Short mmCIF file of N, CA and C in Angstrom, two decimals:
data_model
loop_
_atom_site.label_atom_id
_atom_site.label_comp_id
_atom_site.label_asym_id
_atom_site.label_seq_id
_atom_site.Cartn_x
_atom_site.Cartn_y
_atom_site.Cartn_z
N UNK A 1 13.09 -34.35 -188.93
CA UNK A 1 13.39 -34.91 -187.63
C UNK A 1 14.74 -35.66 -187.61
N UNK A 2 15.40 -35.73 -188.75
CA UNK A 2 16.67 -36.44 -188.78
C UNK A 2 17.76 -35.61 -188.11
N UNK A 3 18.78 -36.30 -187.62
CA UNK A 3 19.88 -35.59 -186.97
C UNK A 3 21.24 -35.95 -187.55
N UNK A 4 21.24 -36.68 -188.66
CA UNK A 4 22.48 -36.98 -189.37
C UNK A 4 22.16 -37.04 -190.87
N UNK A 5 23.08 -36.54 -191.65
CA UNK A 5 22.93 -36.58 -193.10
C UNK A 5 24.12 -37.31 -193.68
N UNK A 6 23.84 -38.26 -194.55
CA UNK A 6 24.89 -38.93 -195.29
C UNK A 6 24.89 -38.35 -196.69
N UNK A 7 26.07 -38.10 -197.20
CA UNK A 7 26.21 -37.61 -198.56
C UNK A 7 26.75 -38.76 -199.39
N UNK A 8 25.88 -39.31 -200.25
CA UNK A 8 26.21 -40.49 -201.05
C UNK A 8 26.06 -40.13 -202.52
N UNK A 9 27.14 -40.24 -203.27
CA UNK A 9 27.16 -39.85 -204.68
C UNK A 9 26.62 -38.43 -204.86
N UNK A 10 26.96 -37.55 -203.93
CA UNK A 10 26.56 -36.16 -204.00
C UNK A 10 25.12 -35.89 -203.60
N UNK A 11 24.41 -36.92 -203.18
CA UNK A 11 23.01 -36.78 -202.80
C UNK A 11 22.85 -36.98 -201.30
N UNK A 12 22.03 -36.18 -200.64
CA UNK A 12 21.84 -36.33 -199.20
C UNK A 12 20.91 -37.50 -198.87
N UNK A 13 21.22 -38.14 -197.77
CA UNK A 13 20.35 -39.18 -197.23
C UNK A 13 20.21 -38.89 -195.74
N UNK A 14 19.00 -38.63 -195.30
CA UNK A 14 18.75 -38.21 -193.92
C UNK A 14 18.44 -39.42 -193.06
N UNK A 15 19.00 -39.43 -191.84
CA UNK A 15 18.83 -40.57 -190.95
C UNK A 15 18.81 -40.11 -189.49
N UNK A 16 18.76 -41.10 -188.61
CA UNK A 16 18.67 -40.84 -187.17
C UNK A 16 19.81 -41.55 -186.44
N UNK A 17 20.57 -40.78 -185.70
CA UNK A 17 21.74 -41.31 -185.01
C UNK A 17 21.39 -42.45 -184.06
N UNK A 18 20.30 -42.31 -183.34
CA UNK A 18 19.96 -43.32 -182.32
C UNK A 18 19.79 -44.70 -182.95
N UNK A 19 19.19 -44.77 -184.12
CA UNK A 19 19.01 -46.06 -184.79
C UNK A 19 20.36 -46.59 -185.28
N UNK A 20 21.13 -45.73 -185.91
CA UNK A 20 22.39 -46.15 -186.51
C UNK A 20 23.45 -46.47 -185.46
N UNK A 21 23.44 -45.75 -184.36
CA UNK A 21 24.43 -45.96 -183.32
C UNK A 21 24.36 -47.38 -182.77
N UNK A 22 23.15 -47.92 -182.74
CA UNK A 22 22.98 -49.28 -182.22
C UNK A 22 22.99 -50.34 -183.31
N UNK A 23 23.03 -49.92 -184.57
CA UNK A 23 22.93 -50.87 -185.68
C UNK A 23 24.19 -51.72 -185.87
N UNK A 24 25.35 -51.10 -185.72
CA UNK A 24 26.59 -51.84 -185.93
C UNK A 24 27.77 -51.06 -185.39
N UNK A 25 28.87 -51.76 -185.12
CA UNK A 25 30.08 -51.06 -184.67
C UNK A 25 30.59 -50.05 -185.71
N UNK A 26 30.41 -50.34 -187.00
CA UNK A 26 30.88 -49.42 -188.03
C UNK A 26 30.10 -48.11 -187.99
N UNK A 27 28.78 -48.18 -187.90
CA UNK A 27 27.99 -46.94 -187.81
C UNK A 27 28.31 -46.19 -186.52
N UNK A 28 28.50 -46.94 -185.45
CA UNK A 28 28.86 -46.30 -184.17
C UNK A 28 30.17 -45.53 -184.33
N UNK A 29 31.15 -46.13 -184.99
CA UNK A 29 32.44 -45.47 -185.20
C UNK A 29 32.29 -44.24 -186.11
N UNK A 30 31.50 -44.37 -187.17
CA UNK A 30 31.28 -43.23 -188.07
C UNK A 30 30.64 -42.06 -187.34
N UNK A 31 29.69 -42.36 -186.49
CA UNK A 31 28.97 -41.31 -185.77
C UNK A 31 29.78 -40.75 -184.61
N UNK A 32 30.63 -41.55 -184.03
CA UNK A 32 31.44 -41.12 -182.88
C UNK A 32 32.56 -40.18 -183.27
N UNK A 33 33.00 -40.26 -184.52
CA UNK A 33 34.13 -39.42 -184.95
C UNK A 33 33.69 -38.01 -185.32
N UNK A 34 32.39 -37.81 -185.43
CA UNK A 34 31.87 -36.49 -185.80
C UNK A 34 31.45 -35.74 -184.54
N UNK A 35 31.65 -34.42 -184.51
CA UNK A 35 31.20 -33.65 -183.35
C UNK A 35 29.67 -33.69 -183.25
N UNK A 36 29.18 -33.70 -182.05
CA UNK A 36 27.73 -33.78 -181.85
C UNK A 36 27.12 -32.39 -182.00
N UNK A 37 26.53 -32.19 -183.13
CA UNK A 37 25.76 -30.98 -183.35
C UNK A 37 24.56 -31.33 -184.21
N UNK A 38 23.73 -30.37 -184.50
CA UNK A 38 22.48 -30.66 -185.20
C UNK A 38 22.66 -31.00 -186.68
N UNK A 39 23.79 -30.67 -187.25
CA UNK A 39 23.94 -30.86 -188.70
C UNK A 39 25.11 -31.77 -189.05
N UNK A 40 25.17 -32.93 -188.44
CA UNK A 40 26.23 -33.88 -188.74
C UNK A 40 26.05 -34.38 -190.17
N UNK A 41 27.13 -34.28 -190.97
CA UNK A 41 27.11 -34.75 -192.36
C UNK A 41 28.30 -35.69 -192.55
N UNK A 42 28.01 -36.88 -193.01
CA UNK A 42 29.04 -37.89 -193.22
C UNK A 42 29.03 -38.28 -194.68
N UNK A 43 30.18 -38.12 -195.32
CA UNK A 43 30.29 -38.47 -196.73
C UNK A 43 30.63 -39.95 -196.88
N UNK A 44 29.88 -40.63 -197.72
CA UNK A 44 30.09 -42.05 -198.01
C UNK A 44 30.51 -42.15 -199.47
N UNK A 45 31.77 -42.53 -199.70
CA UNK A 45 32.30 -42.57 -201.06
C UNK A 45 32.35 -43.97 -201.66
N UNK A 46 32.14 -44.98 -200.88
CA UNK A 46 32.42 -46.35 -201.31
C UNK A 46 31.16 -47.17 -201.54
N UNK A 47 29.99 -46.54 -201.52
CA UNK A 47 28.73 -47.24 -201.73
C UNK A 47 27.87 -46.39 -202.66
N UNK A 48 27.25 -47.02 -203.64
CA UNK A 48 26.34 -46.31 -204.54
C UNK A 48 25.04 -45.97 -203.79
N UNK A 49 24.42 -44.89 -204.23
CA UNK A 49 23.20 -44.41 -203.57
C UNK A 49 22.10 -45.48 -203.46
N UNK A 50 21.77 -46.20 -204.55
CA UNK A 50 20.71 -47.22 -204.42
C UNK A 50 21.05 -48.33 -203.44
N UNK A 51 22.33 -48.66 -203.34
CA UNK A 51 22.77 -49.69 -202.39
C UNK A 51 22.66 -49.15 -200.97
N UNK A 52 23.06 -47.91 -200.77
CA UNK A 52 22.94 -47.29 -199.45
C UNK A 52 21.46 -47.21 -199.04
N UNK A 53 20.59 -46.93 -199.99
CA UNK A 53 19.15 -46.92 -199.71
C UNK A 53 18.69 -48.29 -199.21
N UNK A 54 19.17 -49.35 -199.84
CA UNK A 54 18.81 -50.70 -199.41
C UNK A 54 19.31 -50.98 -197.99
N UNK A 55 20.52 -50.54 -197.69
CA UNK A 55 21.07 -50.72 -196.34
C UNK A 55 20.18 -50.01 -195.32
N UNK A 56 19.81 -48.77 -195.62
CA UNK A 56 18.97 -48.00 -194.71
C UNK A 56 17.57 -48.58 -194.61
N UNK A 57 17.04 -49.05 -195.72
CA UNK A 57 15.73 -49.68 -195.70
C UNK A 57 15.77 -50.92 -194.81
N UNK A 58 16.82 -51.69 -194.91
CA UNK A 58 17.01 -52.87 -194.05
C UNK A 58 17.00 -52.45 -192.58
N UNK A 59 17.72 -51.39 -192.25
CA UNK A 59 17.80 -50.95 -190.86
C UNK A 59 16.47 -50.38 -190.35
N UNK A 60 15.82 -49.58 -191.15
CA UNK A 60 14.60 -48.92 -190.72
C UNK A 60 13.39 -49.85 -190.66
N UNK A 61 13.38 -50.87 -191.52
CA UNK A 61 12.26 -51.80 -191.51
C UNK A 61 12.54 -53.03 -190.65
N UNK A 62 13.74 -53.12 -190.12
CA UNK A 62 14.06 -54.19 -189.17
C UNK A 62 14.33 -55.54 -189.77
N UNK A 63 14.73 -55.59 -191.01
CA UNK A 63 15.06 -56.88 -191.61
C UNK A 63 15.02 -56.84 -193.11
N UNK A 64 15.36 -57.97 -193.73
CA UNK A 64 15.47 -58.00 -195.19
C UNK A 64 14.15 -58.26 -195.93
N UNK A 65 13.08 -58.54 -195.18
CA UNK A 65 11.82 -58.93 -195.82
C UNK A 65 11.31 -57.88 -196.80
N UNK A 66 11.51 -56.62 -196.52
CA UNK A 66 10.97 -55.56 -197.37
C UNK A 66 11.89 -55.18 -198.53
N UNK A 67 13.07 -55.77 -198.59
CA UNK A 67 14.04 -55.38 -199.61
C UNK A 67 13.70 -55.99 -200.97
N UNK A 68 13.73 -55.15 -201.97
CA UNK A 68 13.60 -55.61 -203.35
C UNK A 68 14.97 -55.45 -204.00
N UNK A 69 15.72 -56.53 -203.98
CA UNK A 69 17.11 -56.51 -204.44
C UNK A 69 17.16 -57.04 -205.86
N UNK A 70 17.71 -56.24 -206.75
CA UNK A 70 17.89 -56.67 -208.14
C UNK A 70 19.11 -57.59 -208.21
N UNK A 71 19.10 -58.49 -209.18
CA UNK A 71 20.22 -59.43 -209.34
C UNK A 71 21.56 -58.72 -209.47
N UNK A 72 21.58 -57.58 -210.17
CA UNK A 72 22.85 -56.88 -210.38
C UNK A 72 23.27 -56.06 -209.16
N UNK A 73 22.47 -56.04 -208.10
CA UNK A 73 22.81 -55.29 -206.89
C UNK A 73 23.31 -56.16 -205.74
N UNK A 74 23.11 -57.46 -205.83
CA UNK A 74 23.35 -58.33 -204.68
C UNK A 74 24.81 -58.33 -204.23
N UNK A 75 25.74 -58.31 -205.17
CA UNK A 75 27.16 -58.33 -204.78
C UNK A 75 27.56 -57.02 -204.12
N UNK A 76 27.04 -55.90 -204.63
CA UNK A 76 27.34 -54.61 -204.01
C UNK A 76 26.69 -54.50 -202.63
N UNK A 77 25.49 -55.05 -202.50
CA UNK A 77 24.83 -55.04 -201.19
C UNK A 77 25.59 -55.92 -200.20
N UNK A 78 26.08 -57.04 -200.66
CA UNK A 78 26.91 -57.90 -199.82
C UNK A 78 28.15 -57.15 -199.34
N UNK A 79 28.80 -56.43 -200.25
CA UNK A 79 29.98 -55.63 -199.89
C UNK A 79 29.62 -54.56 -198.86
N UNK A 80 28.50 -53.89 -199.07
CA UNK A 80 28.07 -52.83 -198.14
C UNK A 80 27.73 -53.43 -196.78
N UNK A 81 27.05 -54.56 -196.76
CA UNK A 81 26.70 -55.21 -195.50
C UNK A 81 27.96 -55.60 -194.74
N UNK A 82 28.94 -56.11 -195.46
CA UNK A 82 30.22 -56.47 -194.83
C UNK A 82 30.91 -55.23 -194.30
N UNK A 83 30.95 -54.16 -195.10
CA UNK A 83 31.62 -52.93 -194.69
C UNK A 83 30.95 -52.32 -193.45
N UNK A 84 29.62 -52.26 -193.47
CA UNK A 84 28.90 -51.64 -192.35
C UNK A 84 28.70 -52.60 -191.18
N UNK A 85 29.24 -53.81 -191.29
CA UNK A 85 29.21 -54.82 -190.23
C UNK A 85 27.79 -55.17 -189.83
N UNK A 86 26.95 -55.37 -190.83
CA UNK A 86 25.56 -55.77 -190.63
C UNK A 86 25.47 -57.26 -190.94
N UNK A 87 25.74 -58.07 -189.93
CA UNK A 87 25.91 -59.51 -190.13
C UNK A 87 24.66 -60.20 -190.67
N UNK A 88 23.48 -59.83 -190.18
CA UNK A 88 22.26 -60.48 -190.66
C UNK A 88 21.99 -60.14 -192.13
N UNK A 89 22.23 -58.90 -192.51
CA UNK A 89 22.07 -58.52 -193.92
C UNK A 89 23.12 -59.23 -194.77
N UNK A 90 24.32 -59.32 -194.27
CA UNK A 90 25.38 -60.02 -194.99
C UNK A 90 24.97 -61.48 -195.22
N UNK A 91 24.47 -62.11 -194.18
CA UNK A 91 24.05 -63.52 -194.29
C UNK A 91 22.91 -63.67 -195.29
N UNK A 92 21.97 -62.72 -195.26
CA UNK A 92 20.86 -62.73 -196.21
C UNK A 92 21.39 -62.66 -197.65
N UNK A 93 22.35 -61.78 -197.88
CA UNK A 93 22.95 -61.64 -199.22
C UNK A 93 23.69 -62.91 -199.62
N UNK A 94 24.37 -63.53 -198.68
CA UNK A 94 25.07 -64.78 -198.97
C UNK A 94 24.09 -65.87 -199.41
N UNK A 95 22.95 -65.93 -198.73
CA UNK A 95 21.94 -66.94 -199.06
C UNK A 95 21.38 -66.69 -200.46
N UNK A 96 21.12 -65.42 -200.79
CA UNK A 96 20.64 -65.09 -202.14
C UNK A 96 21.68 -65.50 -203.18
N UNK A 97 22.95 -65.21 -202.91
CA UNK A 97 24.02 -65.59 -203.84
C UNK A 97 24.07 -67.11 -204.01
N UNK A 98 23.97 -67.83 -202.90
CA UNK A 98 24.03 -69.29 -202.95
C UNK A 98 22.85 -69.86 -203.74
N UNK A 99 21.67 -69.29 -203.54
CA UNK A 99 20.48 -69.77 -204.26
C UNK A 99 20.57 -69.47 -205.75
N UNK A 100 21.26 -68.39 -206.10
CA UNK A 100 21.34 -67.98 -207.50
C UNK A 100 22.59 -68.43 -208.22
N UNK A 101 23.41 -69.25 -207.58
CA UNK A 101 24.67 -69.65 -208.19
C UNK A 101 24.41 -70.57 -209.39
N UNK A 102 25.18 -70.36 -210.44
CA UNK A 102 25.12 -71.22 -211.61
C UNK A 102 26.50 -71.24 -212.26
N UNK A 103 26.63 -72.00 -213.33
CA UNK A 103 27.95 -72.15 -213.94
C UNK A 103 28.45 -70.85 -214.56
N UNK A 104 27.56 -69.93 -214.86
CA UNK A 104 27.99 -68.65 -215.44
C UNK A 104 28.50 -67.66 -214.41
N UNK A 105 27.96 -67.70 -213.18
CA UNK A 105 28.33 -66.69 -212.19
C UNK A 105 29.13 -67.23 -211.01
N UNK A 106 29.36 -68.53 -210.95
CA UNK A 106 30.00 -69.13 -209.76
C UNK A 106 31.41 -68.59 -209.51
N UNK A 107 32.17 -68.34 -210.55
CA UNK A 107 33.54 -67.84 -210.38
C UNK A 107 33.51 -66.41 -209.85
N UNK A 108 32.60 -65.57 -210.38
CA UNK A 108 32.48 -64.20 -209.89
C UNK A 108 32.05 -64.17 -208.42
N UNK A 109 31.09 -65.00 -208.08
CA UNK A 109 30.63 -65.06 -206.68
C UNK A 109 31.77 -65.51 -205.78
N UNK A 110 32.48 -66.53 -206.21
CA UNK A 110 33.61 -67.05 -205.43
C UNK A 110 34.69 -65.98 -205.23
N UNK A 111 35.08 -65.33 -206.32
CA UNK A 111 36.12 -64.29 -206.21
C UNK A 111 35.68 -63.16 -205.29
N UNK A 112 34.44 -62.77 -205.39
CA UNK A 112 33.92 -61.69 -204.55
C UNK A 112 33.90 -62.13 -203.08
N UNK A 113 33.45 -63.34 -202.84
CA UNK A 113 33.41 -63.87 -201.47
C UNK A 113 34.82 -63.96 -200.87
N UNK A 114 35.77 -64.42 -201.66
CA UNK A 114 37.15 -64.51 -201.17
C UNK A 114 37.71 -63.13 -200.89
N UNK A 115 37.45 -62.18 -201.78
CA UNK A 115 37.93 -60.80 -201.61
C UNK A 115 37.38 -60.18 -200.33
N UNK A 116 36.10 -60.42 -200.05
CA UNK A 116 35.46 -59.85 -198.86
C UNK A 116 35.79 -60.64 -197.59
N UNK A 117 36.30 -61.85 -197.74
CA UNK A 117 36.55 -62.69 -196.57
C UNK A 117 35.27 -63.30 -196.03
N UNK A 118 34.34 -63.58 -196.93
CA UNK A 118 33.06 -64.18 -196.56
C UNK A 118 33.22 -65.70 -196.71
N UNK A 119 33.66 -66.34 -195.64
CA UNK A 119 34.09 -67.73 -195.73
C UNK A 119 32.95 -68.72 -196.00
N UNK A 120 31.77 -68.49 -195.43
CA UNK A 120 30.68 -69.44 -195.66
C UNK A 120 30.28 -69.47 -197.13
N UNK A 121 30.22 -68.31 -197.75
CA UNK A 121 29.85 -68.26 -199.17
C UNK A 121 30.97 -68.84 -200.04
N UNK A 122 32.22 -68.54 -199.72
CA UNK A 122 33.30 -69.10 -200.54
C UNK A 122 33.36 -70.62 -200.39
N UNK A 123 33.10 -71.14 -199.20
CA UNK A 123 33.06 -72.59 -199.00
C UNK A 123 31.90 -73.20 -199.77
N UNK A 124 30.76 -72.52 -199.78
CA UNK A 124 29.62 -72.99 -200.55
C UNK A 124 30.00 -73.08 -202.04
N UNK A 125 30.68 -72.05 -202.53
CA UNK A 125 31.11 -72.04 -203.94
C UNK A 125 32.07 -73.20 -204.22
N UNK A 126 32.96 -73.47 -203.29
CA UNK A 126 33.89 -74.60 -203.47
C UNK A 126 33.12 -75.90 -203.58
N UNK A 127 32.09 -76.08 -202.76
CA UNK A 127 31.24 -77.26 -202.88
C UNK A 127 30.54 -77.31 -204.23
N UNK A 128 30.10 -76.16 -204.69
CA UNK A 128 29.46 -76.09 -206.01
C UNK A 128 30.46 -76.48 -207.09
N UNK A 129 31.69 -76.01 -206.98
CA UNK A 129 32.74 -76.37 -207.94
C UNK A 129 32.93 -77.89 -207.98
N UNK A 130 33.02 -78.48 -206.79
CA UNK A 130 33.25 -79.93 -206.72
C UNK A 130 32.09 -80.70 -207.32
N UNK A 131 30.89 -80.27 -207.02
CA UNK A 131 29.69 -80.96 -207.51
C UNK A 131 29.55 -80.83 -209.03
N UNK A 132 30.00 -79.73 -209.57
CA UNK A 132 29.81 -79.45 -211.00
C UNK A 132 31.13 -79.43 -211.78
N UNK A 133 32.13 -80.13 -211.28
CA UNK A 133 33.47 -80.10 -211.86
C UNK A 133 33.47 -80.49 -213.34
N UNK A 134 32.70 -81.49 -213.71
CA UNK A 134 32.72 -81.96 -215.09
C UNK A 134 32.23 -80.88 -216.07
N UNK A 135 31.27 -80.10 -215.66
CA UNK A 135 30.77 -79.02 -216.52
C UNK A 135 31.73 -77.82 -216.46
N UNK A 136 32.20 -77.50 -215.26
CA UNK A 136 33.02 -76.31 -215.07
C UNK A 136 34.40 -76.43 -215.71
N UNK A 137 34.89 -77.62 -215.87
CA UNK A 137 36.23 -77.80 -216.42
C UNK A 137 36.31 -77.24 -217.85
N UNK A 138 35.16 -77.10 -218.50
CA UNK A 138 35.10 -76.52 -219.85
C UNK A 138 34.83 -75.01 -219.80
N UNK A 139 34.56 -74.47 -218.62
CA UNK A 139 34.23 -73.06 -218.44
C UNK A 139 35.52 -72.24 -218.41
N UNK A 140 35.62 -71.26 -219.30
CA UNK A 140 36.85 -70.47 -219.43
C UNK A 140 37.19 -69.71 -218.13
N UNK A 141 36.18 -69.12 -217.50
CA UNK A 141 36.43 -68.37 -216.26
C UNK A 141 36.92 -69.31 -215.16
N UNK A 142 36.39 -70.52 -215.10
CA UNK A 142 36.83 -71.48 -214.09
C UNK A 142 38.26 -71.93 -214.36
N UNK A 143 38.59 -72.15 -215.63
CA UNK A 143 39.97 -72.53 -215.97
C UNK A 143 40.94 -71.43 -215.57
N UNK A 144 40.57 -70.18 -215.82
CA UNK A 144 41.42 -69.06 -215.41
C UNK A 144 41.58 -69.02 -213.90
N UNK A 145 40.50 -69.28 -213.19
CA UNK A 145 40.55 -69.29 -211.73
C UNK A 145 41.55 -70.33 -211.23
N UNK A 146 41.53 -71.49 -211.86
CA UNK A 146 42.42 -72.58 -211.42
C UNK A 146 43.87 -72.39 -211.82
N UNK A 147 44.11 -71.79 -212.99
CA UNK A 147 45.46 -71.81 -213.53
C UNK A 147 46.20 -70.48 -213.53
N UNK A 148 45.50 -69.37 -213.37
CA UNK A 148 46.19 -68.08 -213.37
C UNK A 148 46.76 -67.77 -212.00
N UNK A 149 47.98 -67.31 -211.99
CA UNK A 149 48.65 -66.97 -210.73
C UNK A 149 48.39 -65.54 -210.30
N UNK A 150 48.05 -64.64 -211.22
CA UNK A 150 47.88 -63.25 -210.84
C UNK A 150 46.42 -62.80 -210.87
N UNK A 151 45.50 -63.75 -210.72
CA UNK A 151 44.09 -63.40 -210.59
C UNK A 151 43.81 -62.95 -209.16
N UNK A 152 42.53 -62.77 -208.85
CA UNK A 152 42.18 -62.34 -207.49
C UNK A 152 42.58 -63.40 -206.46
N UNK A 153 42.41 -64.65 -206.82
CA UNK A 153 42.87 -65.75 -205.97
C UNK A 153 43.80 -66.58 -206.84
N UNK A 154 44.93 -66.96 -206.31
CA UNK A 154 45.86 -67.75 -207.14
C UNK A 154 45.30 -69.15 -207.31
N UNK A 155 45.64 -69.76 -208.45
CA UNK A 155 45.16 -71.10 -208.75
C UNK A 155 45.53 -72.10 -207.67
N UNK A 156 46.74 -71.98 -207.13
CA UNK A 156 47.19 -72.90 -206.09
C UNK A 156 46.30 -72.80 -204.85
N UNK A 157 45.94 -71.57 -204.46
CA UNK A 157 45.07 -71.37 -203.30
C UNK A 157 43.71 -72.00 -203.54
N UNK A 158 43.17 -71.83 -204.74
CA UNK A 158 41.86 -72.39 -205.07
C UNK A 158 41.91 -73.91 -204.99
N UNK A 159 42.94 -74.51 -205.54
CA UNK A 159 43.07 -75.96 -205.49
C UNK A 159 43.20 -76.46 -204.05
N UNK A 160 43.94 -75.74 -203.22
CA UNK A 160 44.05 -76.11 -201.81
C UNK A 160 42.71 -75.98 -201.10
N UNK A 161 41.96 -74.91 -201.42
CA UNK A 161 40.63 -74.72 -200.82
C UNK A 161 39.68 -75.84 -201.25
N UNK A 162 39.75 -76.23 -202.51
CA UNK A 162 38.90 -77.32 -203.00
C UNK A 162 39.27 -78.64 -202.32
N UNK A 163 40.55 -78.87 -202.16
CA UNK A 163 41.01 -80.08 -201.48
C UNK A 163 40.53 -80.11 -200.03
N UNK A 164 40.62 -78.97 -199.35
CA UNK A 164 40.15 -78.89 -197.96
C UNK A 164 38.65 -79.14 -197.87
N UNK A 165 37.89 -78.51 -198.75
CA UNK A 165 36.43 -78.68 -198.74
C UNK A 165 36.06 -80.13 -199.03
N UNK A 166 36.74 -80.75 -199.99
CA UNK A 166 36.48 -82.15 -200.30
C UNK A 166 36.80 -83.04 -199.09
N UNK A 167 37.91 -82.79 -198.43
CA UNK A 167 38.29 -83.59 -197.26
C UNK A 167 37.25 -83.45 -196.14
N UNK A 168 36.76 -82.24 -195.93
CA UNK A 168 35.74 -82.01 -194.89
C UNK A 168 34.46 -82.77 -195.23
N UNK A 169 34.08 -82.73 -196.49
CA UNK A 169 32.85 -83.42 -196.91
C UNK A 169 33.00 -84.93 -196.78
N UNK A 170 34.15 -85.46 -197.17
CA UNK A 170 34.38 -86.90 -197.04
C UNK A 170 34.36 -87.30 -195.57
N UNK A 171 35.00 -86.49 -194.73
CA UNK A 171 35.03 -86.78 -193.30
C UNK A 171 33.62 -86.75 -192.70
N UNK A 172 32.80 -85.78 -193.09
CA UNK A 172 31.44 -85.70 -192.54
C UNK A 172 30.59 -86.88 -193.01
N UNK A 173 30.80 -87.35 -194.24
CA UNK A 173 30.09 -88.53 -194.73
C UNK A 173 30.53 -89.75 -193.94
N UNK A 174 31.84 -89.86 -193.71
CA UNK A 174 32.38 -90.99 -192.96
C UNK A 174 31.84 -91.00 -191.53
N UNK A 175 31.81 -89.84 -190.89
CA UNK A 175 31.30 -89.74 -189.52
C UNK A 175 29.82 -90.08 -189.45
N UNK A 176 29.03 -89.59 -190.39
CA UNK A 176 27.60 -89.86 -190.34
C UNK A 176 27.30 -91.33 -190.65
N UNK A 177 28.10 -91.98 -191.50
CA UNK A 177 27.88 -93.39 -191.78
C UNK A 177 28.36 -94.26 -190.62
N UNK A 178 29.40 -93.85 -189.92
CA UNK A 178 29.89 -94.65 -188.79
C UNK A 178 28.98 -94.52 -187.57
N UNK A 179 28.22 -93.43 -187.46
CA UNK A 179 27.26 -93.29 -186.37
C UNK A 179 26.07 -94.23 -186.56
N UNK A 180 25.78 -94.52 -187.80
CA UNK A 180 24.66 -95.38 -188.10
C UNK A 180 24.98 -96.86 -187.93
N UNK A 181 26.25 -97.22 -187.91
CA UNK A 181 26.60 -98.63 -187.78
C UNK A 181 26.95 -98.98 -186.34
N UNK A 182 26.75 -100.24 -186.00
CA UNK A 182 27.06 -100.71 -184.65
C UNK A 182 28.47 -101.27 -184.66
N UNK A 183 29.29 -100.81 -183.75
CA UNK A 183 30.67 -101.24 -183.69
C UNK A 183 30.87 -102.24 -182.60
#
């Protein structure tokens, strides 16, 4: 009963245009560029098959509740959600990343978030950096993030982002404490 086939890693994935057309602007664009016939086939080269399955499972089941996401898949799923413009799935992935952040993976999560332009997650990572600065200053990956100029994010940019995040947090503390006092 499917009317569109995606070819992912050389394997077919059968779907329904009506569901995908309304799912996101990206799917709408993918489906609109193909002629309308019974055997529409769209090749997807930038997503692994298991990740594409998770995206489709999310769409067909109407949310992330049914997804069984492995730890090593979350960053790829975040990338796919961003690419396919599935904001709720993207947000779900960001929350999983934030809940699973630790001193071993915080730099990878931050770099990935910055690369994708996922500002809420990158800001969360900056807060994590500030909160755990004493431990992270000994972390080799964190030192490279701060001091290397040709990494994914330059050290100067990271320091400016940390300064901005710190200023916002100080300002919010100041505002909340001044609301509690009588002037």
